[in-house]
Coordinates of C-alpha atoms in Angstrom, one line a residue:
M1 CA 109.4 106.9 72.4
S2 CA 111.4 106.0 69.2
K3 CA 108.7 107.7 67.1
R4 CA 109.2 110.9 69.0
Q5 CA 113.0 110.6 68.7
L6 CA 112.7 109.9 64.9
G7 CA 110.5 112.9 64.4
A8 CA 112.8 115.2 66.4
A9 CA 115.8 114.0 64.5
L10 CA 114.2 114.5 61.1
R11 CA 113.0 118.0 62.1
R12 CA 116.6 118.9 63.1
L13 CA 118.0 117.6 59.8
R14 CA 115.3 119.5 57.8
R15 CA 116.2 122.8 59.6
A16 CA 119.9 122.1 59.1
A17 CA 119.1 121.8 55.3
N18 CA 117.3 125.2 55.5
L19 CA 114.1 123.7 54.2
T20 CA 110.5 124.4 55.3
G21 CA 108.0 121.6 55.7
D22 CA 106.1 122.9 52.6
E23 CA 109.3 122.9 50.5
V24 CA 110.0 119.3 51.5
A25 CA 106.4 118.2 50.7
R26 CA 106.6 120.0 47.3
R27 CA 109.9 118.4 46.3
L28 CA 108.8 114.9 47.3
E29 CA 105.3 115.4 46.0
W30 CA 103.7 114.6 49.4
S31 CA 100.7 116.2 50.9
G32 CA 101.3 119.4 52.9
P33 CA 100.6 118.0 56.5
K34 CA 102.7 114.8 56.0
I35 CA 106.0 116.4 57.1
S36 CA 104.4 117.9 60.2
N37 CA 102.7 114.6 61.1
I38 CA 106.0 112.7 60.8
E39 CA 107.9 115.3 62.9
T40 CA 105.3 115.4 65.6
A41 CA 105.0 111.6 65.8
R42 CA 101.3 111.5 64.8
V43 CA 101.9 108.9 62.1
T44 CA 104.0 105.8 61.7
T45 CA 106.7 106.4 59.1
H46 CA 107.8 103.9 56.5
P47 CA 111.5 103.3 56.1
N48 CA 111.3 104.2 52.4
D49 CA 110.0 107.6 53.4
V50 CA 112.9 108.1 55.8
R51 CA 115.4 107.2 53.1
L52 CA 113.9 109.8 50.8
L53 CA 114.1 112.4 53.5
L54 CA 117.7 111.5 54.3
D55 CA 118.6 111.8 50.7
L56 CA 116.9 115.2 50.4
Y57 CA 118.7 116.4 53.5
D58 CA 122.0 115.1 52.1
V59 CA 122.7 112.8 55.1
R60 CA 125.6 110.8 53.9
S61 CA 126.9 109.2 57.2
E62 CA 126.1 105.5 57.0
D63 CA 126.1 105.4 60.9
E64 CA 123.5 108.2 61.1
R65 CA 121.4 106.7 58.4
A66 CA 121.4 103.3 60.0
L67 CA 120.5 104.8 63.4
L68 CA 117.5 106.7 62.0
L69 CA 116.3 103.7 60.0
E70 CA 116.5 101.6 63.2
L71 CA 114.5 104.2 65.1
C72 CA 112.0 104.0 62.2
R73 CA 111.7 100.3 62.5
G74 CA 111.3 100.5 66.3
S75 CA 108.6 103.1 65.9
R76 CA 106.5 100.7 63.8
M77 CA 106.2 98.2 66.6
P78 CA 102.7 98.3 68.0
G79 CA 102.2 100.0 71.4
W80 CA 100.8 98.0 74.4
W81 CA 97.4 99.7 73.9
Q82 CA 96.9 98.6 70.2
R83 CA 96.0 95.0 71.0
Y84 CA 92.6 96.2 72.3
G85 CA 91.3 96.9 68.7
N86 CA 89.3 99.5 67.0
K87 CA 86.1 99.3 69.1
A88 CA 88.1 100.1 72.3
L89 CA 90.5 102.5 70.6
Q90 CA 89.6 104.8 67.8
N91 CA 92.4 106.1 65.5
W92 CA 92.6 109.5 67.2
A93 CA 92.7 108.0 70.7
N94 CA 95.5 105.6 69.4
Q95 CA 97.6 108.7 68.6
H96 CA 96.9 110.3 71.9
I97 CA 97.9 107.4 74.1
G98 CA 101.1 107.1 72.1
L99 CA 101.9 110.7 72.7
E100 CA 100.8 110.4 76.3
D101 CA 103.3 107.5 76.8
A102 CA 106.1 109.6 75.3
A103 CA 105.4 112.8 77.2
T104 CA 107.8 114.1 79.8
E105 CA 105.2 116.4 81.4
I106 CA 101.4 116.7 81.1
R107 CA 99.3 119.7 82.1
Y108 CA 95.5 119.0 82.2
F109 CA 92.4 121.1 82.6
G110 CA 89.1 119.2 83.0
I111 CA 85.7 120.8 83.0
D112 CA 83.5 117.8 83.7
L113 CA 85.5 114.6 83.6
V114 CA 88.3 113.0 85.5
Y115 CA 91.5 112.6 83.5
G116 CA 91.5 109.1 81.8
P117 CA 94.5 107.5 83.6
L118 CA 93.1 108.6 87.0
Q119 CA 89.6 107.0 86.4
T120 CA 88.6 104.0 88.4
S121 CA 87.2 101.1 86.4
D122 CA 83.6 101.7 87.7
Y123 CA 83.8 105.4 86.9
A124 CA 85.3 104.6 83.4
R125 CA 82.6 102.1 82.7
S126 CA 79.8 104.6 83.4
V127 CA 81.5 107.3 81.2
I128 CA 82.2 104.9 78.4
S129 CA 78.6 103.4 78.5
A130 CA 77.1 106.9 78.4
G131 CA 79.3 107.9 75.5
S132 CA 78.9 104.7 73.5
P133 CA 75.2 103.5 73.8
D134 CA 75.5 101.5 70.6
H135 CA 78.4 99.4 71.8
S136 CA 77.9 95.9 73.2
G137 CA 78.7 95.0 76.8
Q138 CA 81.8 93.1 75.6
D139 CA 83.1 96.2 73.7
I140 CA 82.5 98.4 76.7
E141 CA 84.4 96.0 78.9
K142 CA 87.3 96.0 76.5
S143 CA 87.4 99.8 76.7
V144 CA 87.3 99.6 80.5
Q145 CA 90.2 97.1 80.5
L146 CA 92.2 99.4 78.2
R147 CA 91.7 102.3 80.6
A148 CA 92.6 100.2 83.5
E149 CA 95.9 99.2 81.9
R150 CA 96.5 102.9 81.0
R151 CA 95.9 103.7 84.6
E152 CA 98.5 101.1 85.8
H153 CA 101.1 102.4 83.3
F154 CA 100.5 106.0 84.5
L155 CA 100.6 105.3 88.2
A156 CA 103.7 103.1 87.9
N157 CA 105.9 105.3 85.7
G158 CA 103.8 108.0 84.1
S159 CA 104.9 111.5 83.2
P160 CA 104.6 114.2 85.8
L161 CA 100.9 115.4 85.8
W162 CA 99.7 118.7 87.0
G163 CA 95.9 118.7 86.8
V164 CA 93.4 121.4 87.4
L165 CA 89.8 120.1 87.7
D166 CA 86.8 122.3 87.7
E167 CA 84.7 121.7 90.9
A168 CA 82.0 120.4 88.6
V169 CA 84.2 117.3 88.0
I170 CA 84.0 116.2 91.6
R171 CA 80.4 117.3 92.1
R172 CA 79.0 115.4 89.1
T173 CA 77.8 112.0 90.4
V174 CA 79.0 109.6 87.8
G175 CA 77.8 106.0 88.2
G176 CA 76.0 106.7 91.4
S177 CA 77.1 107.7 94.9
T178 CA 79.2 104.6 95.7
V179 CA 81.1 104.8 92.4
M180 CA 81.7 108.5 92.7
R181 CA 82.8 108.2 96.3
Q182 CA 85.4 105.5 95.4
Q183 CA 86.6 107.8 92.5
L184 CA 87.1 110.7 94.8
D185 CA 89.0 108.5 97.3
F186 CA 91.2 107.3 94.5
L187 CA 92.0 110.9 93.4
V188 CA 92.9 111.8 97.0
E189 CA 95.2 108.8 97.1
A190 CA 96.7 109.6 93.7
C191 CA 97.6 113.1 95.0
T192 CA 100.1 111.5 97.3
L193 CA 102.2 110.2 94.4
P194 CA 105.3 112.3 93.6
H195 CA 104.4 112.8 90.0
V196 CA 100.8 113.8 90.5
T197 CA 99.6 117.2 91.5
L198 CA 95.8 118.0 91.5
Q199 CA 94.0 121.3 92.2
I200 CA 90.3 122.1 92.2
L201 CA 89.1 125.2 90.6
P202 CA 86.1 126.3 92.8
L203 CA 82.8 127.3 91.3
A204 CA 83.1 130.5 93.3
A205 CA 86.1 131.5 91.2
G206 CA 83.6 132.6 88.5
A207 CA 84.6 133.3 84.9
H208 CA 88.1 132.2 83.9
A209 CA 90.5 132.0 80.9
A210 CA 89.4 128.6 79.6
M211 CA 85.6 128.6 79.9
G212 CA 84.0 125.6 78.1
T213 CA 87.4 124.1 77.0
A214 CA 89.1 121.1 78.4
F215 CA 92.6 120.6 77.2
R216 CA 96.0 118.9 77.8
I217 CA 99.4 120.3 77.1
Q218 CA 101.9 117.5 76.6
S219 CA 105.6 118.3 76.5
F220 CA 108.5 116.1 75.3
D221 CA 112.2 115.6 75.9
D222 CA 113.1 117.4 72.6
G223 CA 111.6 120.6 74.0
S224 CA 108.5 120.6 71.9
S225 CA 104.9 120.6 73.2
I226 CA 101.5 119.8 71.8
V227 CA 98.1 121.0 72.9
Y228 CA 95.4 118.3 72.8
V229 CA 91.7 119.1 72.6
E230 CA 89.2 116.3 72.3
N231 CA 85.5 116.2 71.2
L232 CA 83.0 113.5 70.7
T233 CA 84.3 112.1 67.4
S234 CA 87.8 113.3 66.9
A235 CA 90.7 115.2 68.5
Q236 CA 92.7 118.3 67.6
Y237 CA 96.4 118.7 68.0
L238 CA 97.7 122.3 68.2
E239 CA 101.4 122.8 67.5
R240 CA 101.9 126.5 66.6
A241 CA 103.9 128.4 69.1
S242 CA 101.2 131.0 69.5
D243 CA 98.6 128.3 70.4
I244 CA 100.9 126.6 72.9
K245 CA 101.6 130.0 74.5
K246 CA 98.0 130.9 74.8
Y247 CA 97.0 127.6 76.4
S248 CA 100.1 127.7 78.7
V249 CA 99.1 131.2 79.9
A250 CA 95.5 130.0 80.4
F251 CA 96.7 127.0 82.4
D252 CA 99.0 129.2 84.6
F253 CA 96.0 131.4 85.3
L254 CA 93.8 128.4 86.3
R255 CA 96.6 127.1 88.5
A256 CA 96.9 130.4 90.2
V257 CA 93.2 130.8 91.0
A258 CA 92.6 127.2 91.9
L259 CA 92.7 125.8 95.5
S260 CA 96.1 124.7 96.7
P261 CA 96.8 120.9 96.3
E262 CA 96.2 120.5 100.1
D263 CA 92.9 122.4 100.1
S264 CA 91.9 120.5 97.0
A265 CA 92.4 117.2 98.7
T266 CA 90.4 118.4 101.7
L267 CA 87.5 119.4 99.4
M268 CA 87.5 116.1 97.6
K269 CA 87.3 114.3 101.0
K270 CA 84.5 116.5 102.0
V271 CA 82.5 115.9 98.8
A272 CA 83.1 112.1 99.2
R273 CA 81.7 112.1 102.7
E274 CA 78.6 113.9 101.5
L275 CA 77.8 111.2 99.0

């Protein structure tokens, strides 16, 4: 959370100094994306960089400087997920889980996959094995353990999640009938939690506003949002207001045409019984 707080504070100070991100990068001889990455908490910031920014923004209050440097030091502490190592957690996933932990709201649309923190271990093992055929059994189990701990964090105190799942997600038999039935039972149970809302977008709904694109919209307590789109080898973070608006409108459309949460739970129970 301190990384998000630090980024938000530095963005506020930059705007108060009437500087754009490009102007700051040019004056400090930094790369163009560095300011954006700092302000959106996608990178860990060194205290020396924070001092340079505070000098440029003419922040003279010793108390404010001390507070921001303390936030910077706190942001450099490793997250709980980082002890699993590179095999279980690639750099782009590392960033995503950090942002997921800091989010105050998550909106998710899945086209063929259950959202990570709602995956059972057996379902996750099947997904990870299929996506990482070159990994050893030990590496795969490490990834499964990471996902299990991510699930525990989310279920215990996670951000409010509103998920829309294409019906293909619950129809695709991942890991065999028994594994998939247990996964569906778990989703139905998760729907009873106060911070989880799930809807199923029926196949009969036909074409829709997000064909072929799974995405997550993560919002934060500073009022900002990020759209997260993942592929096989990397992830894309969209921050422009126009992008966030387009994905938000698409999500509202999906939510409107999907089954109600109650009917969605009924459908998941039905599919589970058929397995």
